[in-house]
Amino acid sequence: MKITSTSCICPVLVCLCFVQRCYGTAHHSSIKVTRNQTKHIEGETEVHHRPKRGWVWNQFFVLEEHMGPDPQYVGKLHSNSDKGDGSVKYILTGEGAGTIFIIDDTTGDIHSTKSLDREQKTHYVLHAQAIDRRTNKPLEPESEFIIKVQDINDNAPKFTDGPYIVTVPEMSDMGTSVLQVTATDADDPTYGNSARVVYSILQGQPYFSVDPKTG
């Protein structure tokens, strides 16, 4: 198709300008409301963030072989939906709940009522729940947590074999290897130096020596 005069171009330009203006007006004036957002105005989005609820706690430990007159404090369960008005009730279930571990259902404080031995059981798996006292409806989903028994240095190292009996050829050179001994400790090797084993000779010096690390 050929355009022979400018008079034919003008109507087309006017029509295109009109269409563009209508499209732009319709696009910028749209308002959309969704569940988790407020309004979409002029291409910008204002997002409404709902406050998240959840458990607030740290790692729980209980010192083994506690012999104090009072129950040993372990830690606190706390939900950030708890406003401190007593409307939240905390429930504790799982290993030792109600027998070894007791909870104040208003404050969430957990205490241990018995002396524990880490060598018999290293940790306890429990479950926490927070409910509304008025409605008995859960405020938080039931959640699992662990109370670890913290070690104390209450075990002496023991030799895995023994007694050791060896012979040494006479006129052996100084530094001759005679024997390697091995001892183990039942305390927790990941906590402090409770399970660290150091070798030493009580009798036999100065004729014999032992490497304090390797035995």
Short mmCIF file of C-alpha atoms in Angstrom, two decimals:
data_model
loop_
_atom_site.label_atom_id
_atom_site.label_comp_id
_atom_site.label_asym_id
_atom_site.label_seq_id
_atom_site.Cartn_x
_atom_site.Cartn_y
_atom_site.Cartn_z
CA MET A 1 0.00 0.00 0.00
CA LYS A 2 1.23 3.47 -0.79
CA ILE A 3 0.50 6.66 1.10
CA THR A 4 0.00 9.49 -1.33
CA SER A 5 -0.77 12.45 0.96
CA THR A 6 -0.15 13.64 4.54
CA SER A 7 -3.86 14.05 5.06
CA CYS A 8 -4.13 10.29 5.38
CA ILE A 9 -1.42 10.08 8.02
CA CYS A 10 -2.99 12.45 10.55
CA PRO A 11 -6.08 10.34 11.38
CA VAL A 12 -3.87 7.34 11.94
CA LEU A 13 -1.59 9.24 14.32
CA VAL A 14 -4.53 10.62 16.24
CA CYS A 15 -6.04 7.18 16.55
CA LEU A 16 -2.78 5.64 17.81
CA CYS A 17 -2.28 8.40 20.38
CA PHE A 18 -5.79 7.92 21.63
CA VAL A 19 -5.36 4.15 22.01
CA GLN A 20 -2.04 4.59 23.85
CA ARG A 21 -3.55 7.10 26.26
CA CYS A 22 -6.50 4.83 27.00
CA TYR A 23 -4.26 1.83 27.62
CA GLY A 24 -1.98 3.77 29.92
CA THR A 25 -4.86 5.15 31.95
CA ALA A 26 -6.45 1.76 32.38
CA HIS A 27 -3.12 0.19 33.38
CA HIS A 28 -2.13 2.73 36.07
CA SER A 29 -5.48 3.02 37.77
CA SER A 30 -5.98 -0.70 38.47
CA ILE A 31 -6.25 -1.77 42.17
CA LYS A 32 -5.74 -5.34 43.25
CA VAL A 33 -6.18 -6.67 46.79
CA THR A 34 -4.84 -10.06 47.78
CA ARG A 35 -4.79 -12.00 51.03
CA ASN A 36 -1.25 -11.21 52.09
CA GLN A 37 -0.91 -7.83 50.33
CA THR A 38 -2.68 -4.52 50.56
CA LYS A 39 -3.09 -2.42 47.39
CA HIS A 40 -1.32 -2.34 44.05
CA ILE A 41 -1.44 1.32 43.08
CA GLU A 42 0.51 2.83 40.19
CA GLY A 43 2.61 -0.29 39.77
CA GLU A 44 3.90 -0.37 43.38
CA THR A 45 3.18 -3.16 45.87
CA GLU A 46 2.90 -2.71 49.63
CA VAL A 47 3.34 -6.10 51.28
CA HIS A 48 1.71 -6.79 54.62
CA HIS A 49 3.87 -9.14 56.72
CA ARG A 50 2.04 -11.14 59.34
CA PRO A 51 3.92 -11.57 62.63
CA LYS A 52 5.35 -15.07 62.93
CA ARG A 53 4.79 -17.15 66.01
CA GLY A 54 7.13 -19.80 67.27
CA TRP A 55 9.05 -21.35 70.11
CA VAL A 56 11.85 -19.43 71.77
CA TRP A 57 14.45 -21.58 73.51
CA ASN A 58 18.13 -22.38 73.79
CA GLN A 59 19.92 -25.70 74.14
CA PHE A 60 19.00 -27.42 77.42
CA PHE A 61 21.59 -29.00 79.72
CA VAL A 62 21.35 -30.68 83.10
CA LEU A 63 24.44 -31.35 85.23
CA GLU A 64 24.89 -35.02 86.04
CA GLU A 65 24.93 -36.31 89.61
CA HIS A 66 23.42 -33.15 91.03
CA MET A 67 22.98 -33.66 94.79
CA GLY A 68 21.52 -30.30 95.83
CA PRO A 69 18.49 -30.03 98.10
CA ASP A 70 16.38 -28.28 95.47
CA PRO A 71 15.41 -29.41 91.97
CA GLN A 72 17.99 -28.41 89.39
CA TYR A 73 16.94 -25.66 86.97
CA VAL A 74 17.17 -26.84 83.36
CA GLY A 75 15.69 -24.07 81.23
CA LYS A 76 12.54 -22.31 80.06
CA LEU A 77 10.01 -23.04 77.35
CA HIS A 78 8.58 -19.87 75.88
CA SER A 79 6.30 -19.04 73.00
CA ASN A 80 6.43 -15.55 71.54
CA SER A 81 2.64 -15.61 71.59
CA ASP A 82 2.86 -15.56 75.40
CA LYS A 83 2.03 -12.03 76.60
CA GLY A 84 2.68 -12.83 80.25
CA ASP A 85 -0.99 -12.72 81.27
CA GLY A 86 -1.17 -16.41 82.22
CA SER A 87 -3.37 -17.35 79.28
CA VAL A 88 -0.77 -19.76 77.87
CA LYS A 89 -0.40 -23.22 79.35
CA TYR A 90 2.81 -25.18 78.73
CA ILE A 91 2.71 -28.96 78.51
CA LEU A 92 5.73 -31.28 78.67
CA THR A 93 5.73 -34.88 77.42
CA GLY A 94 8.36 -37.42 76.46
CA GLU A 95 11.25 -39.16 78.21
CA GLY A 96 11.20 -38.44 81.94
CA ALA A 97 8.37 -35.89 81.74
CA GLY A 98 6.55 -35.75 85.08
CA THR A 99 9.06 -38.04 86.79
CA ILE A 100 12.53 -36.66 86.13
CA PHE A 101 11.56 -33.35 84.55
CA ILE A 102 8.74 -31.13 85.77
CA ILE A 103 7.44 -27.92 84.25
CA ASP A 104 5.66 -24.86 85.62
CA ASP A 105 2.75 -24.73 83.17
CA THR A 106 2.47 -20.95 83.51
CA THR A 107 6.10 -19.81 83.26
CA GLY A 108 7.47 -22.70 81.21
CA ASP A 109 10.34 -23.27 83.67
CA ILE A 110 11.74 -26.82 83.62
CA HIS A 111 13.45 -28.45 86.61
CA SER A 112 15.12 -31.81 87.12
CA THR A 113 14.05 -33.64 90.26
CA LYS A 114 16.52 -36.55 90.17
CA SER A 115 20.26 -37.08 90.00
CA LEU A 116 21.24 -38.25 86.51
CA ASP A 117 24.22 -40.22 85.26
CA ARG A 118 25.54 -39.34 81.80
CA GLU A 119 27.26 -42.71 81.50
CA GLN A 120 23.83 -44.39 81.72
CA LYS A 121 21.91 -41.97 79.49
CA THR A 122 23.41 -39.04 77.61
CA HIS A 123 20.23 -37.15 76.66
CA TYR A 124 16.43 -37.11 76.91
CA VAL A 125 14.01 -36.43 74.07
CA LEU A 126 10.92 -34.45 75.09
CA HIS A 127 8.04 -32.63 73.45
CA ALA A 128 6.66 -29.19 74.23
CA GLN A 129 3.20 -27.82 73.60
CA ALA A 130 1.59 -24.46 74.29
CA ILE A 131 -2.20 -24.17 74.48
CA ASP A 132 -4.72 -21.46 75.27
CA ARG A 133 -6.10 -22.01 78.77
CA ARG A 134 -9.53 -20.67 77.85
CA THR A 135 -10.09 -22.63 74.65
CA ASN A 136 -7.61 -25.52 75.04
CA LYS A 137 -6.58 -24.85 71.46
CA PRO A 138 -2.89 -25.17 70.57
CA LEU A 139 -1.02 -21.91 70.14
CA GLU A 140 2.10 -23.62 68.84
CA PRO A 141 2.59 -26.95 67.08
CA GLU A 142 4.04 -29.68 69.28
CA SER A 143 7.80 -29.51 69.02
CA GLU A 144 10.60 -31.90 69.95
CA PHE A 145 13.67 -30.83 71.89
CA ILE A 146 16.57 -32.49 73.71
CA ILE A 147 17.92 -32.12 77.23
CA LYS A 148 21.58 -33.16 77.32
CA VAL A 149 23.21 -34.50 80.47
CA GLN A 150 26.35 -32.46 81.05
CA ASP A 151 29.37 -34.46 82.07
CA ILE A 152 31.48 -34.10 85.18
CA ASN A 153 34.86 -35.77 85.70
CA ASP A 154 33.61 -38.70 87.74
CA ASN A 155 35.35 -41.61 86.02
CA ALA A 156 38.95 -42.72 86.39
CA PRO A 157 40.75 -44.03 83.29
CA LYS A 158 40.95 -47.79 82.98
CA PHE A 159 43.44 -49.92 81.09
CA THR A 160 41.77 -51.99 78.39
CA ASP A 161 44.15 -54.92 79.02
CA GLY A 162 46.31 -55.90 81.94
CA PRO A 163 48.14 -56.49 84.02
CA TYR A 164 50.94 -56.06 81.47
CA ILE A 165 53.93 -58.41 81.69
CA VAL A 166 56.86 -57.92 79.31
CA THR A 167 60.54 -58.80 79.18
CA VAL A 168 63.42 -56.59 78.07
CA PRO A 169 66.62 -58.04 76.65
CA GLU A 170 69.64 -57.07 78.70
CA MET A 171 71.99 -54.47 77.29
CA SER A 172 69.09 -52.94 75.33
CA ASP A 173 69.83 -49.50 73.92
CA MET A 174 68.34 -46.44 75.53
CA GLY A 175 65.06 -45.58 73.79
CA THR A 176 64.16 -49.19 73.03
CA SER A 177 60.37 -49.60 72.77
CA VAL A 178 59.12 -52.06 75.36
CA LEU A 179 55.35 -51.86 75.31
CA GLN A 180 52.41 -49.60 74.47
CA VAL A 181 49.57 -49.42 76.96
CA THR A 182 46.06 -48.09 76.30
CA ALA A 183 43.57 -46.66 78.76
CA THR A 184 40.06 -45.31 78.21
CA ASP A 185 37.85 -42.89 80.12
CA ALA A 186 34.06 -43.13 80.22
CA ASP A 187 33.62 -39.37 80.59
CA ASP A 188 32.44 -37.18 77.71
CA PRO A 189 35.36 -36.54 75.31
CA THR A 190 33.62 -33.52 73.79
CA TYR A 191 33.31 -31.62 77.05
CA GLY A 192 36.39 -30.09 78.67
CA ASN A 193 39.26 -32.36 79.66
CA SER A 194 37.16 -34.90 81.57
CA ALA A 195 38.05 -37.76 79.21
CA ARG A 196 41.64 -36.72 78.54
CA VAL A 197 44.09 -39.49 79.40
CA VAL A 198 47.70 -38.71 80.40
CA TYR A 199 50.18 -41.54 81.02
CA SER A 200 52.88 -41.50 83.67
CA ILE A 201 55.10 -44.04 85.49
CA LEU A 202 54.72 -44.47 89.25
CA GLN A 203 57.59 -46.93 89.73
CA GLY A 204 60.53 -47.89 87.53
CA GLN A 205 62.22 -44.55 87.02
CA PRO A 206 64.83 -43.69 85.92
CA TYR A 207 65.09 -46.92 83.92
CA PHE A 208 61.80 -46.58 82.12
CA SER A 209 59.75 -43.70 80.78
CA VAL A 210 56.37 -43.42 79.05
CA ASP A 211 55.07 -41.05 76.43
CA PRO A 212 52.31 -39.10 78.24
CA LYS A 213 50.10 -38.96 75.14
CA THR A 214 50.55 -42.30 73.37
CA GLY A 215 51.34 -44.65 76.28
#
